[in-house]
């Protein structure tokens, strides 16, 4: 009897274990191994939150959606706009844009792309809380379909960044009829017009796609795209070194090790992102410009960026990333590293002995500790609160922070998307987490947001960047970069400044 | 024994309700807003409020709690993930089998190595093998799990190229994670087996067995081991239960899509339905594992089964 029970329990354990064995998964990866050159396996760090472009604005979602869906326009590696699903476009006036669609585009379900799909997608973008603030003031009621391949999109007010918004991944065009017929099914098995067709998403593990043989852009050089979710950066680096994956997102910390591998090449792509130190400018002592100027002079940004990024990143000299049109490196006497001048300014501000404050940051421990050390030199005692994204965001949106380390990404590549961070009408959730209020800045931001004349707009951008440099609302840390390691038998890999990859030109060489 | 099992099952119910209540309250009373995190940093306050309404987060806490329990009891509905809108139960169903495999194989590995090593060490106390295995056990106990896992990857994947570093697609993928998870347990099991074995082989009944001329392997393997294993079973059960909650560090390093990874990801963005569902599930599983250990006890420890037999006889006598 006892032996029987032991046998039964053992058998149960084995059966459970075998039942748990995903035979399907095994075949998936085995097939990728066997397929060899037919499968591109990419190790990525984050999963998507959704498979529909307008449902989420997180990087993971954009990454996947950029493979499945396409936009009216695309931005190339230099952020110049190129035709996408729209073969041409015309600015009718400040608030009306006409797009002429390609005639040879079909969704993955075989349906032809029409202007109705475009209008429907923009309507969804406007309705979605994740994308409405990014897509611009699109006026659906006054937009219209002129014919099967022509759509006119109307805006409720002039918006110079609108064409850029037509190239952001969140505006990927969805198939109206399929979405209306089965929205839940669509969310699980998305349908786009892009170079890759969705096959399967195994949560926490991988997303599998296959080449779209009917893609209007031509045929691809491989059949299957496997995006494997590997959260640990070291593991991703080892996988690409050992040939477990063909391409891997890596972090700056792995570069030196990976570069030693003769069969692997590292690709560095600057992205539309900058990191910075800032404050809640509505509370003491940070509402005092001299305090901010003192802090700016007390911190050696170049040294922090050098140390924290292994010498592989450049220091942000503006709130804008360098590749954004309107970028301007303003000269200011409050830039650079000058401890004595910083102490003097702090004394003038009424804090000769310094003060205490808290710095909140999501990760970035090394930078935070260095900032703490620099500021102790001028008598400012900084307590560190290194926390998770959720707590960090909650603090910033609700103005609970004193000092913080932040980052800003501009997917559209237009400066208007950045300067909301200093608009007094946009406190907290609007984007102004520094709670900075300045009438002159507001007026310049208004020009940037609505002026259609490029020169006048760029002049306003320049003036604003000068003002922000003198006001020391932020202290620049690094310009963002993405690092990829790929096997030497892979060629044609392109990573765009938006962080989305372009795998369409990838081919395997001997 | 049947009544004992039934009583233990019934005892699990208040424990699970307590777990649900505590997890529910902690998540609801923690200061930041999960909806803000889910909707992204640019969502307006109106949009956040709208989604809070949609999710029922603006209702009074007792209403939320009763509604949550009600859905579980009536529809077995644990809600949907805030992030990808998948049912929590589907997420758990996808992840738990993987963690279960990892836990089973790691526990088996630890038992198959730890128990014989502990036995041999006890039988040859202060011998070369005993000293060597004690030192090894100490090293494994002191070694951080994540460091050992990374060392395994560096040696077996990067340097030798024998085994893959990530995934869970077949036997070759399982070896490193199972080794990394099992190593810490091996040390514990080996030391527990050794110390209990040393205690047992000094007992009078073992001396009697030897005096009767029984073979040493029968004395050790049959009479001594059975009693020495009782605390080891407890330890193995506890470790197994802990593993079923997900071995977060190992799952992260080896990119194993298991329960641990699911829960930590969910915690980091306050994905309340997934955290609640996952913790309740783990609480139930832990309770079941403990129950199974107690049942196994009854079979390996004659004193427990005889207690019940004794009670039965008493009842028959009363009748």
CSV table of C-alpha atoms in Angstrom, one decimal, chain B residues 38-183:
chain,number,residue,atom,x,y,z
B,38,UNK,CA,-0.8,51.7,-17.3
B,39,UNK,CA,-2.1,54.6,-19.3
B,40,UNK,CA,1.3,56.2,-19.6
B,41,UNK,CA,2.8,59.4,-18.5
B,42,UNK,CA,0.9,61.6,-21.0
B,43,UNK,CA,-2.6,60.5,-20.1
B,44,UNK,CA,-4.9,63.2,-18.8
B,45,UNK,CA,-6.4,63.1,-15.3
B,46,UNK,CA,-9.9,62.7,-17.0
B,47,UNK,CA,-8.6,59.6,-18.8
B,48,UNK,CA,-7.2,58.2,-15.7
B,49,UNK,CA,-10.4,58.8,-13.8
B,50,UNK,CA,-12.4,57.2,-16.6
B,51,UNK,CA,-10.4,54.0,-16.5
B,52,UNK,CA,-10.6,53.9,-12.7
B,53,UNK,CA,-14.3,54.0,-13.1
B,54,UNK,CA,-14.2,51.3,-15.7
B,55,UNK,CA,-12.1,49.1,-13.5
B,56,UNK,CA,-14.3,49.7,-10.4
B,57,UNK,CA,-11.5,51.3,-8.5
B,58,UNK,CA,-13.6,54.3,-7.4
B,59,UNK,CA,-16.0,52.1,-5.5
B,60,UNK,CA,-15.7,51.8,-1.7
B,61,UNK,CA,-13.1,49.2,-0.7
B,62,UNK,CA,-15.6,46.7,0.9
B,63,UNK,CA,-17.7,46.8,-2.4
B,64,UNK,CA,-14.5,46.2,-4.4
B,65,UNK,CA,-13.5,43.3,-2.2
B,66,UNK,CA,-16.9,41.6,-2.2
B,67,UNK,CA,-17.2,42.0,-6.0
B,68,UNK,CA,-13.8,40.5,-6.5
B,69,UNK,CA,-14.5,37.5,-4.3
B,70,UNK,CA,-17.9,37.1,-5.9
B,71,UNK,CA,-16.5,36.9,-9.4
B,72,UNK,CA,-13.9,34.3,-8.3
B,73,UNK,CA,-16.5,32.1,-6.5
B,74,UNK,CA,-19.3,32.4,-9.2
B,75,UNK,CA,-17.4,32.6,-12.5
B,76,UNK,CA,-13.8,31.7,-11.5
B,77,UNK,CA,-12.9,35.1,-12.9
B,78,UNK,CA,-9.8,36.7,-11.5
B,79,UNK,CA,-10.1,39.7,-13.8
B,80,UNK,CA,-7.9,40.8,-16.7
B,81,UNK,CA,-4.4,42.2,-16.8
B,82,UNK,CA,-4.3,46.0,-16.8
B,83,UNK,CA,-1.5,45.9,-19.3
B,84,UNK,CA,-2.4,43.5,-22.1
B,85,UNK,CA,-6.1,42.9,-21.2
B,86,UNK,CA,-5.6,39.1,-21.1
B,87,UNK,CA,-7.5,37.1,-18.4
B,88,UNK,CA,-5.3,36.6,-15.4
B,89,UNK,CA,-6.2,32.9,-15.4
B,90,UNK,CA,-4.9,32.6,-18.9
B,91,UNK,CA,-1.6,34.2,-17.9
B,92,UNK,CA,-1.3,31.9,-14.9
B,93,UNK,CA,-2.2,28.8,-17.1
B,94,UNK,CA,0.6,29.8,-19.5
B,95,UNK,CA,3.2,30.4,-16.8
B,96,UNK,CA,2.6,28.0,-14.0
B,97,UNK,CA,3.4,24.7,-15.9
B,98,UNK,CA,6.9,26.1,-16.6
B,99,UNK,CA,7.5,27.0,-13.0
B,100,UNK,CA,6.1,23.6,-12.0
B,101,UNK,CA,8.6,21.8,-14.2
B,102,UNK,CA,11.5,23.9,-12.9
B,103,UNK,CA,10.4,23.2,-9.3
B,104,UNK,CA,9.9,19.4,-9.8
B,105,UNK,CA,13.2,18.8,-11.6
B,106,UNK,CA,15.2,21.1,-9.3
B,107,UNK,CA,13.8,19.4,-6.2
B,108,UNK,CA,14.4,15.9,-7.7
B,109,UNK,CA,18.0,16.9,-8.5
B,110,UNK,CA,18.5,18.3,-5.0
B,111,UNK,CA,17.1,15.1,-3.5
B,112,UNK,CA,19.0,12.7,-5.7
B,113,UNK,CA,22.3,14.3,-4.9
B,114,UNK,CA,21.7,15.7,-1.5
B,115,UNK,CA,20.2,12.7,0.3
B,116,UNK,CA,22.9,10.1,-0.8
B,117,UNK,CA,25.6,12.6,-0.1
B,118,UNK,CA,24.2,13.3,3.4
B,119,UNK,CA,23.9,9.6,4.1
B,120,UNK,CA,27.5,8.8,3.0
B,121,UNK,CA,28.8,11.8,5.0
B,122,UNK,CA,27.0,10.6,8.1
B,123,UNK,CA,28.2,7.0,7.7
B,124,UNK,CA,31.8,8.2,7.2
B,125,UNK,CA,31.8,11.0,9.7
B,126,UNK,CA,35.0,13.2,9.5
B,127,UNK,CA,36.2,11.2,6.5
B,128,UNK,CA,37.5,12.8,3.4
B,129,UNK,CA,34.1,12.7,1.6
B,130,UNK,CA,32.3,14.1,4.6
B,131,UNK,CA,34.7,17.0,4.9
B,132,UNK,CA,34.7,17.7,1.2
B,133,UNK,CA,30.9,17.6,0.9
B,134,UNK,CA,30.5,19.8,4.0
B,135,UNK,CA,32.9,22.4,2.5
B,136,UNK,CA,31.0,22.2,-0.8
B,137,UNK,CA,27.7,22.5,0.9
B,138,UNK,CA,28.9,25.6,2.7
B,139,UNK,CA,30.2,27.1,-0.6
B,140,UNK,CA,26.8,26.5,-2.3
B,141,UNK,CA,24.9,27.9,0.6
B,142,UNK,CA,27.0,31.0,0.7
B,143,UNK,CA,27.0,31.5,-3.1
B,144,UNK,CA,24.4,34.0,-4.3
B,145,UNK,CA,21.9,32.3,-6.7
B,146,UNK,CA,22.2,35.0,-9.4
B,147,UNK,CA,26.0,34.9,-9.4
B,148,UNK,CA,26.0,31.1,-9.7
B,149,UNK,CA,23.5,31.3,-12.6
B,150,UNK,CA,25.6,33.8,-14.4
B,151,UNK,CA,28.8,31.7,-13.9
B,152,UNK,CA,27.0,28.7,-15.3
B,153,UNK,CA,26.0,30.8,-18.4
B,154,UNK,CA,29.5,32.1,-18.8
B,155,UNK,CA,31.1,28.7,-18.6
B,156,UNK,CA,28.6,26.4,-20.4
B,157,UNK,CA,27.3,28.9,-22.9
B,158,UNK,CA,29.9,31.5,-23.5
B,159,UNK,CA,33.1,29.6,-23.1
B,160,UNK,CA,32.2,26.0,-24.0
B,161,UNK,CA,29.1,26.6,-26.1
B,162,UNK,CA,27.5,23.4,-24.9
B,163,UNK,CA,24.1,24.7,-23.6
B,164,UNK,CA,21.8,27.6,-24.4
B,165,UNK,CA,21.6,30.5,-22.0
B,166,UNK,CA,17.9,31.3,-22.2
B,167,UNK,CA,14.5,29.9,-22.9
B,168,UNK,CA,12.5,26.8,-22.0
B,169,UNK,CA,12.1,24.8,-25.2
B,170,UNK,CA,13.6,21.4,-24.5
B,171,UNK,CA,15.9,19.4,-22.3
B,172,UNK,CA,19.0,21.2,-23.2
B,173,UNK,CA,17.4,24.5,-22.2
B,174,UNK,CA,16.5,23.1,-18.8
B,175,UNK,CA,19.8,21.9,-17.6
B,176,UNK,CA,21.4,25.2,-16.5
B,177,UNK,CA,18.3,26.7,-14.7
B,178,UNK,CA,17.7,23.4,-12.9
B,179,UNK,CA,21.3,23.3,-11.8
B,180,UNK,CA,21.2,26.9,-10.6
B,181,UNK,CA,18.0,26.4,-8.8
B,182,UNK,CA,18.9,23.0,-7.3
B,183,UNK,CA,22.3,23.8,-6.1
